Backbone as a ProteinNet text record, in pm:
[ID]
protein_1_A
[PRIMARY]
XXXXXXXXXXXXXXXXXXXXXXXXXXXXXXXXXXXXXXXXXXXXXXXXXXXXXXXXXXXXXXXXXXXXXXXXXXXXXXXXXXXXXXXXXXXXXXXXXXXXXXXXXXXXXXXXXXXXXXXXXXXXXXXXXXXXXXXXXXXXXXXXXXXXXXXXXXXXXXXXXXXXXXXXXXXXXXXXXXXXXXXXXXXXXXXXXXXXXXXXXXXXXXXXXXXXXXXXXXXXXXXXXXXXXXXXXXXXXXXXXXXXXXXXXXXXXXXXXXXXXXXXXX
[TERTIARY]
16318.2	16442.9	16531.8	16470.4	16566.3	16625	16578.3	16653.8	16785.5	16772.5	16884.9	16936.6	16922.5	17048.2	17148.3	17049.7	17113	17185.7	17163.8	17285.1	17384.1	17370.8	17499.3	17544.3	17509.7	17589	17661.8	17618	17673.7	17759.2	17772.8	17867.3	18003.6	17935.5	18062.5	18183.4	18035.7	18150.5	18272.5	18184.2	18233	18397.5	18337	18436.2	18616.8	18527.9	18616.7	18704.9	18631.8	18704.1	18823.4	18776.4	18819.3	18987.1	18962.6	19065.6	19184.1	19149.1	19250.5	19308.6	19231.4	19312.8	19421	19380.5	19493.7	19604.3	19598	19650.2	19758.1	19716.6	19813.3	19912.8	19850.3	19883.6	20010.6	19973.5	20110.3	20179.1	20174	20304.6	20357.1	20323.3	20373.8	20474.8	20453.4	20465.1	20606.9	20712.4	20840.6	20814.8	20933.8	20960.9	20946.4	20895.9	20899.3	20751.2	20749.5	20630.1	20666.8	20565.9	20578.3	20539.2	20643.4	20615.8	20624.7	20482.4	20462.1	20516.2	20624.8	20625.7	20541.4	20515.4	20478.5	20556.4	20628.7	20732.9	20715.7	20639.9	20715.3	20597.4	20479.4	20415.2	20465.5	20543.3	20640.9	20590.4	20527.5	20498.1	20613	20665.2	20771.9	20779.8	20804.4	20769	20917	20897.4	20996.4	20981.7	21085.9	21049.6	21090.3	21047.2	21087.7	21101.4	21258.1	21256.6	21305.6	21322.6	21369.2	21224.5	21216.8	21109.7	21065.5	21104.7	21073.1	20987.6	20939.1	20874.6	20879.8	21022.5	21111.6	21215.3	21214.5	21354.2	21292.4	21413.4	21355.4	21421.9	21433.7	21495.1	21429.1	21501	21392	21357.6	21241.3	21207.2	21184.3	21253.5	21275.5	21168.3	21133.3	20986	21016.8	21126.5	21143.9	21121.6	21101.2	21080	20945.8	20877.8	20747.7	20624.2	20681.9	20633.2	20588.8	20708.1	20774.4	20705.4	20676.4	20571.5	20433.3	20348	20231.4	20254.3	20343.9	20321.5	20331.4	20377.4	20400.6	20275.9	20229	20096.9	20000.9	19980	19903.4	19880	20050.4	20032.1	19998.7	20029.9	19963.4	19797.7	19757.8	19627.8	19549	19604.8	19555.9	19586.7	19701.9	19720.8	19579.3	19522.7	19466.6	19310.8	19307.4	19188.5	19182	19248.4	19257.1	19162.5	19221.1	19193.5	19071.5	18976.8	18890.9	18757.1	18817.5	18724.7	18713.8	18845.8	18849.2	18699	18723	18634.6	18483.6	18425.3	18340.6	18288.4	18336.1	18343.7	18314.5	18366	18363.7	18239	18191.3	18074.8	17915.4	17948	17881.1	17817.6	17911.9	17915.5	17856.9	17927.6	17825.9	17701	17620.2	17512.5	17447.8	17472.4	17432	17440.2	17535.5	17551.4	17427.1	17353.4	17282.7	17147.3	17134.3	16998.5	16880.5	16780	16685.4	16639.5	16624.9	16579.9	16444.8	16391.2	16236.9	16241.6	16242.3	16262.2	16109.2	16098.1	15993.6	15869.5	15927.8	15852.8	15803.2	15893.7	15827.6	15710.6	15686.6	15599.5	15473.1	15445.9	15341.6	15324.6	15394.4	15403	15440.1	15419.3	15405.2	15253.4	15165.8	15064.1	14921.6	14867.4	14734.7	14657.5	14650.2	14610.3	14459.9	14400.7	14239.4	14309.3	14403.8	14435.1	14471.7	14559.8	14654	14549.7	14387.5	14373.1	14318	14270.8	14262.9	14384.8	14506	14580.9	14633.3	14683.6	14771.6	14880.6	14951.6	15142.3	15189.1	15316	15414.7	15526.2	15531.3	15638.4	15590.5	15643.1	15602.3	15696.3	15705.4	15763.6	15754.8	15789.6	15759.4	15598.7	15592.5	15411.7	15343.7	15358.6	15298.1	15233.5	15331.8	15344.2	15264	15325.6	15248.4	15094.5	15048	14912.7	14845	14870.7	14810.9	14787.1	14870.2	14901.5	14774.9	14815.6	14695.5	14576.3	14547.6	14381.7	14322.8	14386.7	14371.1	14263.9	14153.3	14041.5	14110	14084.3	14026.9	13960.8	13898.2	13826.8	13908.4	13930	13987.9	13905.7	14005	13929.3	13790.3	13704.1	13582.3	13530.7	13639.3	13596.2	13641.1	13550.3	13591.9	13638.9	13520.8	13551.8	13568.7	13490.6	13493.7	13631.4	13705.9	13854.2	13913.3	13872.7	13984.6	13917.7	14018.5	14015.5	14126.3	14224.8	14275.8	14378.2	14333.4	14332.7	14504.2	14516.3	14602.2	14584	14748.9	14756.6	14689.3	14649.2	14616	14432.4	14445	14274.8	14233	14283	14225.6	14220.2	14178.5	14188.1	14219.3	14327.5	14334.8	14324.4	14380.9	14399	14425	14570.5	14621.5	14733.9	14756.9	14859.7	14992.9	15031.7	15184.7	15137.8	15048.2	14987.6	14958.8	14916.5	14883.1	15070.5	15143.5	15262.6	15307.6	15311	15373.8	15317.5	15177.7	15098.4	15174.6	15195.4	15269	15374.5	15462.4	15605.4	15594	15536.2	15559.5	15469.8	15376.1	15343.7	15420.1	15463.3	15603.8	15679.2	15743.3	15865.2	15781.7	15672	15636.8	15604.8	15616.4	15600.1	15431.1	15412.9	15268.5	15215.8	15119.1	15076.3	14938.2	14917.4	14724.8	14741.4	14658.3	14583.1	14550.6	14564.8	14438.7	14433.2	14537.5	14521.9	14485.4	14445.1	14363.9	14533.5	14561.3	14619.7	14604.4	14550.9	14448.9	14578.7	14543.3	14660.1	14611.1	14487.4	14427.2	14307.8	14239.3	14150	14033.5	14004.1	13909.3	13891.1	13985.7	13977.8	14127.8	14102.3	14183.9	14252.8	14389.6	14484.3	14467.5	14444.6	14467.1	14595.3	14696.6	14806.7	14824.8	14860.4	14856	14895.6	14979.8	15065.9	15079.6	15074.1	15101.1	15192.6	15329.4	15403.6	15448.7	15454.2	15457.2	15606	15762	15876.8	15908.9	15852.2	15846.8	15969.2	16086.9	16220.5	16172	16105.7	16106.9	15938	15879	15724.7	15729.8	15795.8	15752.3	15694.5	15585	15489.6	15595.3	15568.7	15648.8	15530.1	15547.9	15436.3	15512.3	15414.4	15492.6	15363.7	15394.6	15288.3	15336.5	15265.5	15334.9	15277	15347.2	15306.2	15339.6	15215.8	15198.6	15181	15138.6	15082.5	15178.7	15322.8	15377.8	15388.9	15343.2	15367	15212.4	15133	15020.8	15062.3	14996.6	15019	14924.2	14821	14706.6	14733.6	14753.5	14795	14899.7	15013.8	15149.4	15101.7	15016.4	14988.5	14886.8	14833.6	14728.4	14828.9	14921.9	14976.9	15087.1	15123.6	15217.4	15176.9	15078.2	14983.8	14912.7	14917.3	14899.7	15052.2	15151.6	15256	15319	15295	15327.5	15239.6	15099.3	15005.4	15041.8	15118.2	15186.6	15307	15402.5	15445.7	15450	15303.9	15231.3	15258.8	15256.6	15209.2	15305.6	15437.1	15561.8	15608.8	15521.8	15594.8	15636.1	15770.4	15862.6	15930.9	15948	15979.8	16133.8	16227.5	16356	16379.7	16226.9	16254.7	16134.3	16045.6	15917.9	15792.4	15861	15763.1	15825.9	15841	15865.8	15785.5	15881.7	15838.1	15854.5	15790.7	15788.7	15725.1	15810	15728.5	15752	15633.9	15685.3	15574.3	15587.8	15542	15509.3	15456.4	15416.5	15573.6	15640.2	15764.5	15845.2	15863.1	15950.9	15831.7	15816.6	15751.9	15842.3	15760.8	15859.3	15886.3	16054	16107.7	16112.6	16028.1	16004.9	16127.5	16228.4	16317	16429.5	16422.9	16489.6	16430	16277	16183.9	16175.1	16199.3	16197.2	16328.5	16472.7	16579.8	16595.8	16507.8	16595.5	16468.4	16373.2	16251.1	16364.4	16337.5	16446.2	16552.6	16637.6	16761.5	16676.3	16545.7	16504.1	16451.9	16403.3	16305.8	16362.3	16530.5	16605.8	16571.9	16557.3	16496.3	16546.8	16730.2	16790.1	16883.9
16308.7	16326.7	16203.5	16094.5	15947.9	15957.8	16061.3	16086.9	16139.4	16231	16347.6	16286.7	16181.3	16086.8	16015.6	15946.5	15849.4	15941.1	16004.3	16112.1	16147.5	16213.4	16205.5	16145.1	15985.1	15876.6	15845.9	15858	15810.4	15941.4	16053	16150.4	16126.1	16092.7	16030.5	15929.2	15811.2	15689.3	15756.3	15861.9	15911	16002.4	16047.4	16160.3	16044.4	15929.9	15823.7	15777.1	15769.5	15694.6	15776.9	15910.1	16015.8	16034.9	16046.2	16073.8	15961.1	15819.2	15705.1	15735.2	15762.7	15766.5	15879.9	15998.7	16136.2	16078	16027.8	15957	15897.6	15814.2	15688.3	15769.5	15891.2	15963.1	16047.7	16116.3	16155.3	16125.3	15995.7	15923.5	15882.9	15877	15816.3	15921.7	16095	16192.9	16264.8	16282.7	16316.5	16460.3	16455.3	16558	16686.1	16776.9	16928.2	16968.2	17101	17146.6	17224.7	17262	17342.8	17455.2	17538.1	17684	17726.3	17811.2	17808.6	17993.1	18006.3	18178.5	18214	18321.1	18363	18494.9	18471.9	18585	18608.1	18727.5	18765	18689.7	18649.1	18548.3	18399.3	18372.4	18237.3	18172.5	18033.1	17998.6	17848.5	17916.4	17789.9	17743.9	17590	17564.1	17520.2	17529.4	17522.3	17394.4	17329.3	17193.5	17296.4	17332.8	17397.5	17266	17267.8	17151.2	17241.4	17334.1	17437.3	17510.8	17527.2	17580.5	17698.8	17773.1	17916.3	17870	17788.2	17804.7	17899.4	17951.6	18036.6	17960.7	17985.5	17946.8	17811.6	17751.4	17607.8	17533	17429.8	17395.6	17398.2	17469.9	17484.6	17322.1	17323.7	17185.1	17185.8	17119.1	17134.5	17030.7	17073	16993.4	16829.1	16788.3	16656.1	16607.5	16649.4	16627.2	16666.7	16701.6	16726.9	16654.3	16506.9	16455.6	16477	16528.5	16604.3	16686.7	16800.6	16880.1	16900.2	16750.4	16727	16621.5	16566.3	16490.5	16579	16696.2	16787.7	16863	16892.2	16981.7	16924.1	16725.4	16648.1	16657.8	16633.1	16659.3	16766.1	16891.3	17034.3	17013.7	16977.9	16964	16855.7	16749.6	16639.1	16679.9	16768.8	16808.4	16942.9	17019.6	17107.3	17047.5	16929.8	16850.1	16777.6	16744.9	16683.2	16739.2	16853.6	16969.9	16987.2	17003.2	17006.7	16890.4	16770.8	16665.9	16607.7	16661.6	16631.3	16736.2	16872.5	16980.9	16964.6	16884.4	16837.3	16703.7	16605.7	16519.4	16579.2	16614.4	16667.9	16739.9	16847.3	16857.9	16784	16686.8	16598.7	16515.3	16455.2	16395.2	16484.2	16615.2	16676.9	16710.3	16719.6	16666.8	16558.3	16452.7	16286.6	16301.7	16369.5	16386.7	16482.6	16553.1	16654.4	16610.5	16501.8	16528.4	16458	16510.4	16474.6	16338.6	16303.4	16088	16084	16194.2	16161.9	16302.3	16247.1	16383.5	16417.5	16576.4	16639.5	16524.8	16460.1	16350.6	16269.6	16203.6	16108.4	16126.2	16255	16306.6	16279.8	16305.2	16251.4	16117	16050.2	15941.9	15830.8	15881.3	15850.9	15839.2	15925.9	15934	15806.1	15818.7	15687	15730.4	15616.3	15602	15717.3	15700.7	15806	15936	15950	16129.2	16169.8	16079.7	16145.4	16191.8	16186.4	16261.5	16420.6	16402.9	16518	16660.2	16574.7	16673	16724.3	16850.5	16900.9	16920.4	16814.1	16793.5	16889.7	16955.2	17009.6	16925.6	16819.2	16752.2	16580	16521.6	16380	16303.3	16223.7	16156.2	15991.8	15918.8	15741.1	15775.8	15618.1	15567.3	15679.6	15773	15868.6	15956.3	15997.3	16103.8	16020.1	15923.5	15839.9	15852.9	15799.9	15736.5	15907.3	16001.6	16140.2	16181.2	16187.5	16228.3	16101.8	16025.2	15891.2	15932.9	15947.4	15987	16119	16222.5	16319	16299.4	16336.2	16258.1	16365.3	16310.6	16364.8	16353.8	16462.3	16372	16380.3	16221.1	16163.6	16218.4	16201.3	16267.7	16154.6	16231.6	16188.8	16142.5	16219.7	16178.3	16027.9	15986.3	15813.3	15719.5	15686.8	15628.7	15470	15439.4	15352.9	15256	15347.2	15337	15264.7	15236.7	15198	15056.2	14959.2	14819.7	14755.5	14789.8	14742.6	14744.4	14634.8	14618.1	14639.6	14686	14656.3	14611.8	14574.2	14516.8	14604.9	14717.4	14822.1	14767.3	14753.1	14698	14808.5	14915.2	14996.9	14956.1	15045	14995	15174.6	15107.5	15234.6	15227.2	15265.7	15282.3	15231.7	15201	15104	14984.1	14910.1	14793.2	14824	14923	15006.9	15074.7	15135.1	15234.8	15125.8	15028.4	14905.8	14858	14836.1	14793.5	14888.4	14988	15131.7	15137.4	15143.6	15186.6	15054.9	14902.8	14804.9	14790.4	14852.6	14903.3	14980.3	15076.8	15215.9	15111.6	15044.3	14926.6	14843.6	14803.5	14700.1	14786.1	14872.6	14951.8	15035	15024.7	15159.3	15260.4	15339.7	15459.9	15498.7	15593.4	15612.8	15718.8	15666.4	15747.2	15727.7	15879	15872.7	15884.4	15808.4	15796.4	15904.4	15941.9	16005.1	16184.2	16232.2	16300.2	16451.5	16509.6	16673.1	16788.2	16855.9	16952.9	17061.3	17193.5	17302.6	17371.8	17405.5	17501.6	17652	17660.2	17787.9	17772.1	17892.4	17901.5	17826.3	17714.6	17645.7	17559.1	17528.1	17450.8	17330.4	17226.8	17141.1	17041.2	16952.8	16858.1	16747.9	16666	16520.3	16445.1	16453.5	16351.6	16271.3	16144.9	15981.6	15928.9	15982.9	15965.5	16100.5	16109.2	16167.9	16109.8	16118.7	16028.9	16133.3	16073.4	16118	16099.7	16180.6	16131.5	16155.7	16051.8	16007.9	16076.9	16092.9	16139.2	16315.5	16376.7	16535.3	16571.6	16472.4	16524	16625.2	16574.8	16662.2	16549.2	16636.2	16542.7	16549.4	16459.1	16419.4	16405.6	16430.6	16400.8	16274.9	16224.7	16117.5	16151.5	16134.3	16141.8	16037.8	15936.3	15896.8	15850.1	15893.6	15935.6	15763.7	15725.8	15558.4	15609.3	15660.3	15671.1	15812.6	15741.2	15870.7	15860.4	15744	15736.3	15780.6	15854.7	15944.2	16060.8	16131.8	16256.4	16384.5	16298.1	16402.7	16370.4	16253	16215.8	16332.7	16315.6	16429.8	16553.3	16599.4	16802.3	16759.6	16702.7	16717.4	16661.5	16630.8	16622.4	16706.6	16782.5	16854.2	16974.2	17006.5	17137.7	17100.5	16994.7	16952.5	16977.2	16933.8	16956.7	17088.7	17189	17318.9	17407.1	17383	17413.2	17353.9	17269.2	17214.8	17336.3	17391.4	17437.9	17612.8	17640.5	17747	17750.5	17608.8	17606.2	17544.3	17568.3	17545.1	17385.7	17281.3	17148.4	17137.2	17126.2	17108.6	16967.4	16951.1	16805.2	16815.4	16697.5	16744.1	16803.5	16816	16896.4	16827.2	16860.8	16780.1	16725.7	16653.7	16560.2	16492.8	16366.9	16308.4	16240.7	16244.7	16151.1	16007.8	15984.3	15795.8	15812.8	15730	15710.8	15603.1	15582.7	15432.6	15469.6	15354.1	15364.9	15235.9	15179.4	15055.1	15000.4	15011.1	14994.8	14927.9	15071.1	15079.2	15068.8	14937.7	14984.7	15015.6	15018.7	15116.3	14943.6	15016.7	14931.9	14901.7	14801.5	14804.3	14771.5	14674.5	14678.2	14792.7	14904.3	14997	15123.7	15078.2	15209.5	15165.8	15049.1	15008.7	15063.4	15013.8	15077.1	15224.9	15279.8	15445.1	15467.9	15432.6	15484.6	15446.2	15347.8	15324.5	15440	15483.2	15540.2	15662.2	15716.7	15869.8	15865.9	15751	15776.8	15705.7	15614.3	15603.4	15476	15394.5	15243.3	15147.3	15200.1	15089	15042.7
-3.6	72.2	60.8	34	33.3	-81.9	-170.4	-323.5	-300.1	-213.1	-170.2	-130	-5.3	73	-22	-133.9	-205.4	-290.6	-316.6	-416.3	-357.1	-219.6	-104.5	-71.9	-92.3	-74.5	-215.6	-286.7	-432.8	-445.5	-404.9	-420	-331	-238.1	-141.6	-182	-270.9	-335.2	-447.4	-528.7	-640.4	-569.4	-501.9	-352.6	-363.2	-331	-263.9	-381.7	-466.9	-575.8	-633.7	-648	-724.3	-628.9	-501.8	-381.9	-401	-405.6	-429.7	-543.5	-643	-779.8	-755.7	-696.7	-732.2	-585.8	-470.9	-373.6	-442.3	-560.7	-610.6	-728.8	-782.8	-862.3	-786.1	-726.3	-641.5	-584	-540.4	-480.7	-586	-743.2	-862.2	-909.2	-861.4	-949.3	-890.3	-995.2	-962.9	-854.8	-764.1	-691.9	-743.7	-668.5	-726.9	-757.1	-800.5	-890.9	-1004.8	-1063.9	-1183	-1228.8	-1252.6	-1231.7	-1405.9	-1447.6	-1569.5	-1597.8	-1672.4	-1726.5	-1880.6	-1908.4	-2022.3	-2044.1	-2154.9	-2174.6	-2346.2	-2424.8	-2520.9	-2642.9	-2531.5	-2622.1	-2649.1	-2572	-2540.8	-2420.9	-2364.9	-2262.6	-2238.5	-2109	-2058.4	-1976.5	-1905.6	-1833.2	-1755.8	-1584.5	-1492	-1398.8	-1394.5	-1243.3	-1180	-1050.5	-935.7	-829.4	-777.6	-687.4	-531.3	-552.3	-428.6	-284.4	-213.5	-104.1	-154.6	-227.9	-233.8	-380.8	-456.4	-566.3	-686.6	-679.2	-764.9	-872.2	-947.5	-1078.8	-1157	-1107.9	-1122.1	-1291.3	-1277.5	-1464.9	-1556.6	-1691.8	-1789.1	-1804.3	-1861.9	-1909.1	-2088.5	-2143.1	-2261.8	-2349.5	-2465.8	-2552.3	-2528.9	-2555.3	-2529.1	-2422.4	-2291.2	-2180.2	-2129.7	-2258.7	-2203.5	-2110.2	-2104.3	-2001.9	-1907.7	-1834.9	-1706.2	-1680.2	-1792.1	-1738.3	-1723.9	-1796.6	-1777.8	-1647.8	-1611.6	-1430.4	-1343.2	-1352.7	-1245.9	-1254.8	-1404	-1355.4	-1304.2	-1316.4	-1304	-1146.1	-1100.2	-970.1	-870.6	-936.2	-873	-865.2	-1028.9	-963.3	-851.7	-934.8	-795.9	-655.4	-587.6	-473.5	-447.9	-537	-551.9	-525.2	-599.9	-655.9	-469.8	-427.6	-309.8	-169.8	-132.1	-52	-114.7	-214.3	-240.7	-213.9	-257.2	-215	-61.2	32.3	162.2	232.6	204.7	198.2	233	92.9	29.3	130.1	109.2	223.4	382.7	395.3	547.7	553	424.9	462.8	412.2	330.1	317.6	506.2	527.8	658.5	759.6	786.5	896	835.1	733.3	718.3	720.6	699.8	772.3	913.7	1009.9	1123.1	1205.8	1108	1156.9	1093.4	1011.6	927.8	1027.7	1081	1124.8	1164.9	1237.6	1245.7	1182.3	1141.4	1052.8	946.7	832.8	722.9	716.2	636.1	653.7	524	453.8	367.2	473.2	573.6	642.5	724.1	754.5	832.8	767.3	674.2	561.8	579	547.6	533.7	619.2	752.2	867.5	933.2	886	906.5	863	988.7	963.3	788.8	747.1	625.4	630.4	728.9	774	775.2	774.6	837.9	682.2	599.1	466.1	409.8	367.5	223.9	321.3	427.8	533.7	481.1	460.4	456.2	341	344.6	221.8	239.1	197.7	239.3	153.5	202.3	135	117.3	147.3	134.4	120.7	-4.3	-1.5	-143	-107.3	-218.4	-248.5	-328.6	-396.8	-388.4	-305.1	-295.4	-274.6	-188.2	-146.2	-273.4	-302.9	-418.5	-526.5	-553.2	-697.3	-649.2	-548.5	-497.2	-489.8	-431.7	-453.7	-604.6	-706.1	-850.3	-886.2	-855.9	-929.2	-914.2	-776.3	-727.4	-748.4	-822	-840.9	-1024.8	-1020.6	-1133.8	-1276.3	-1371	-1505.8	-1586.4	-1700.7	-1817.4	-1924.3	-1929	-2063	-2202.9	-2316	-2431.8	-2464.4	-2465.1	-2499	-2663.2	-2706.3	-2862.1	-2946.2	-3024.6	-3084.4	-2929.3	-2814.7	-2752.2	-2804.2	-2911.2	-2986.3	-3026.2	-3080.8	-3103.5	-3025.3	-2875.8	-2747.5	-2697.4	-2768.3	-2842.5	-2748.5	-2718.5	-2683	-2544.2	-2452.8	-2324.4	-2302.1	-2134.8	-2087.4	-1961.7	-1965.5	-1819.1	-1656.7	-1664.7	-1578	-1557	-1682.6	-1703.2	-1790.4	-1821.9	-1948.4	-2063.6	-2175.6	-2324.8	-2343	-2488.2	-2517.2	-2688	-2796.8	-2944.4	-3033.7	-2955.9	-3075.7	-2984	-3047	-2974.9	-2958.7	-3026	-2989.2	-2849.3	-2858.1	-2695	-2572.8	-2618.9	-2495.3	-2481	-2541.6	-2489.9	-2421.4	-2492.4	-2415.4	-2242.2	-2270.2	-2122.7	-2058	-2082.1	-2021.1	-1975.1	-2052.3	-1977.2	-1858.3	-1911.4	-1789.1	-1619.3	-1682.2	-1547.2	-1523.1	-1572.9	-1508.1	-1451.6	-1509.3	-1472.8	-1303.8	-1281.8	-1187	-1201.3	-1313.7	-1301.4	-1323.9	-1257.9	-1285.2	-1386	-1456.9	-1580.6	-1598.2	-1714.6	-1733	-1859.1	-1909.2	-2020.9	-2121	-2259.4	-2304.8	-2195.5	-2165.2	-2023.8	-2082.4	-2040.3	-2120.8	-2120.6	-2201.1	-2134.5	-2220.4	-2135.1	-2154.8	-2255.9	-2443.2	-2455.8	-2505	-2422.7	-2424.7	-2333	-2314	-2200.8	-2275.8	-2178.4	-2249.2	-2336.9	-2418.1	-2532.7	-2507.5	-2495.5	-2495.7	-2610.4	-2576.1	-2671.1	-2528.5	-2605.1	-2555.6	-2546.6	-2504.3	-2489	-2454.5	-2535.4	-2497.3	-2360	-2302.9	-2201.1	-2092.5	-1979.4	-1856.1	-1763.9	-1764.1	-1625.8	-1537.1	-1419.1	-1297	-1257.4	-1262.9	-1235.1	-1010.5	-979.7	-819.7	-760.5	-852.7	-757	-763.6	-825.8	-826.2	-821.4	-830.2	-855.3	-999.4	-1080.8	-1201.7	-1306.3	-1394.4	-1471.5	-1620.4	-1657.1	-1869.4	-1900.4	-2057.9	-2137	-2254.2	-2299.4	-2404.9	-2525.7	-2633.1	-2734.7	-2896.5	-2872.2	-2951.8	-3097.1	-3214.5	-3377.8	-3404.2	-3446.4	-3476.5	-3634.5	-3709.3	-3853.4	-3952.5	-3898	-3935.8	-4115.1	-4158.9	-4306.7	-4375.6	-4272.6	-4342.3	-4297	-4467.1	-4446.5	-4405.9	-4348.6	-4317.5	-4151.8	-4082.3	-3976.5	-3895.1	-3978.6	-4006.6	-3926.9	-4022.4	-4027.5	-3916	-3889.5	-3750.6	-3666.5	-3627.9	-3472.7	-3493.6	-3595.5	-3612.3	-3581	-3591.9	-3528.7	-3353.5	-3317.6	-3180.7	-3115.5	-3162.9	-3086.9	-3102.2	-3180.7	-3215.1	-3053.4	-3080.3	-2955.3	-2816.9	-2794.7	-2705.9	-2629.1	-2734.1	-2705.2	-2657.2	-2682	-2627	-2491.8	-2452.2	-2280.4	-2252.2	-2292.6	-2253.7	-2224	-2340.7	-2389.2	-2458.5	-2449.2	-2563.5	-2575.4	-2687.6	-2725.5	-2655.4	-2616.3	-2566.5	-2417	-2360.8	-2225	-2144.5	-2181.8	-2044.9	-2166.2	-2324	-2383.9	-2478.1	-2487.8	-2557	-2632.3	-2785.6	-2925.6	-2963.2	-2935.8	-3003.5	-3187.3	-3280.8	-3408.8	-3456.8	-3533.7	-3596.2	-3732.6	-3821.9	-3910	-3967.3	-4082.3	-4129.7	-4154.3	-4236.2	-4238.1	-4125.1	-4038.1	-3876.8	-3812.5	-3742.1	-3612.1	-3494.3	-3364.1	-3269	-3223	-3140.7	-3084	-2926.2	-2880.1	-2724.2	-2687.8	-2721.4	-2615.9	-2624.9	-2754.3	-2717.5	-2638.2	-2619.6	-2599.1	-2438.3	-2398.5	-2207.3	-2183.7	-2277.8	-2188.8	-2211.1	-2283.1	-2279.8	-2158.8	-2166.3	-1995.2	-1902.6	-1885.2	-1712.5	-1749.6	-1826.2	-1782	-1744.5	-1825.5	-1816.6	-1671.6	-1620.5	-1480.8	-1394.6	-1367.6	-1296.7	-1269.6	-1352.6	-1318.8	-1364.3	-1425.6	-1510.6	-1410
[MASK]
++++++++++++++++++++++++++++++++++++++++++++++++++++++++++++++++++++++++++++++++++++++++++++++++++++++++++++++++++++++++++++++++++++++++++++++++++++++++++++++++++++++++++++++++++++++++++++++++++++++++++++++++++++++++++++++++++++++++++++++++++++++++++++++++++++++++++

């Protein structure tokens, strides 16, 4: 719910900003309005400076100015009445919203009572610390392979996957390892990455192709991410691709700023 506030507040600023500009815009904008005909397959445009919003002077191509400040100003007067609207009911919701949201109630509760319960409503620490404690079995196969430590205290594959798992720990966000996801009854794909996005409780997947300059490498995760999309992961929507290669390796400081913008941490 503190997600929702802060968006209603940042809608408000946006509200505010938007209102001064068309404010400054129409006190800038010549007298009258503008009354548009279509005759004959011909569209022409009228200053109407009279009460009745009838006749009005032709406005001729050279003066076309004239008739983009007047429409500027119809809408900003239009655009106006709209964000006052908006506003007003923004506010009587801050005016009405609860002194304890249905999240806090959760999260209000003695540390002995929370795993007792099954919240319908929770979000940040809460949410992360439930999703965390919730167990799995990691892929079991070539445990051998997982060489290299991170900051969490795990080991995982390769040293592109230990920076990776390092970011997403600095940054906060919470993630599993190696995490199972079933793409048929019974038979499982291992994906490098599981994150947890705290503002919606929805899980991302990350999977990321370190050996893209083999070609047996290639056709085996190319048939993992095909089976992915059985069970409705699609690259572009709830999993993302990292690649690198001997050549290109991946780029951490472009691979930390595009995370923060995706999970709201820039």
């Amino acid at each position: 719910m503190k997600t929702l506030l802060l968006l209603f507040q940042r809608r408000l600023e946006e509200l505010k900003t938007a209102e001064e500009k068309a404010l400054k815009q129409i006190e800038d904008s010549p007298e009258g309005s503008l009354r548009v005909a279509n005759n004959d397959g011909f569209t022409r445009f009228y200053h109407v400076t009279d009460q009745s919003g009838k006749n009005g002077a032709y406005i001729r191509k050279k003066s076309s100015h004239l008739a983009r400040a007047l429409a500027q100003k119809d809408y900003n007067t239009k655009l106006l009445r709209s964000i006052r609207k908006e506003e007003t009911a923004i506010r009587c919701f801050f005016n009405h919203y609860p002194a304890k949201s249905p999240e806090e109630v959760y999260s209000d509760l003695a540390s002995e009572r929370k795993p007792l319960v099954d919240a319908s409503f929770m979000e940040g620490e809460d949410l992360a610390e439930k999703w965390m404690s919730q167990p799995f079995e990691a892929n079991p196969s070539f445990p051998e392979e997982k060489v290299f430590a991170t900051k969490r205290g795990e080991f995982v594959r390769s040293k592109s996957e230990a920076m990776i798992a390092d970011a997403y720990f600095d940054m906060g966000i919470p993630y599993k390892y190696d995490y199972p996801v079933e793409v048929e009854p019974g038979r499982y794909r291992y994906v490098d990455f599981a994150l947890l996005d705290v503002r919606n409780g929805k899980v991302f997947y990350h999977e990321h192709l370190g050996r893209m300059d083999d070609p047996a490498y290639l056709r085996k995760n190319m048939r993992k991410i095909k089976e992915y999309q059985r069970v409705r992961i699609y690259s572009g929507k709830n999993l993302m691709l990292t690649l690198e290669t001997e050549e290109f390796p991946l780029d951490m400081n472009l691979f930390r700023k595009n995370i923060a913008e995706l999970f709201g941490k820039a």
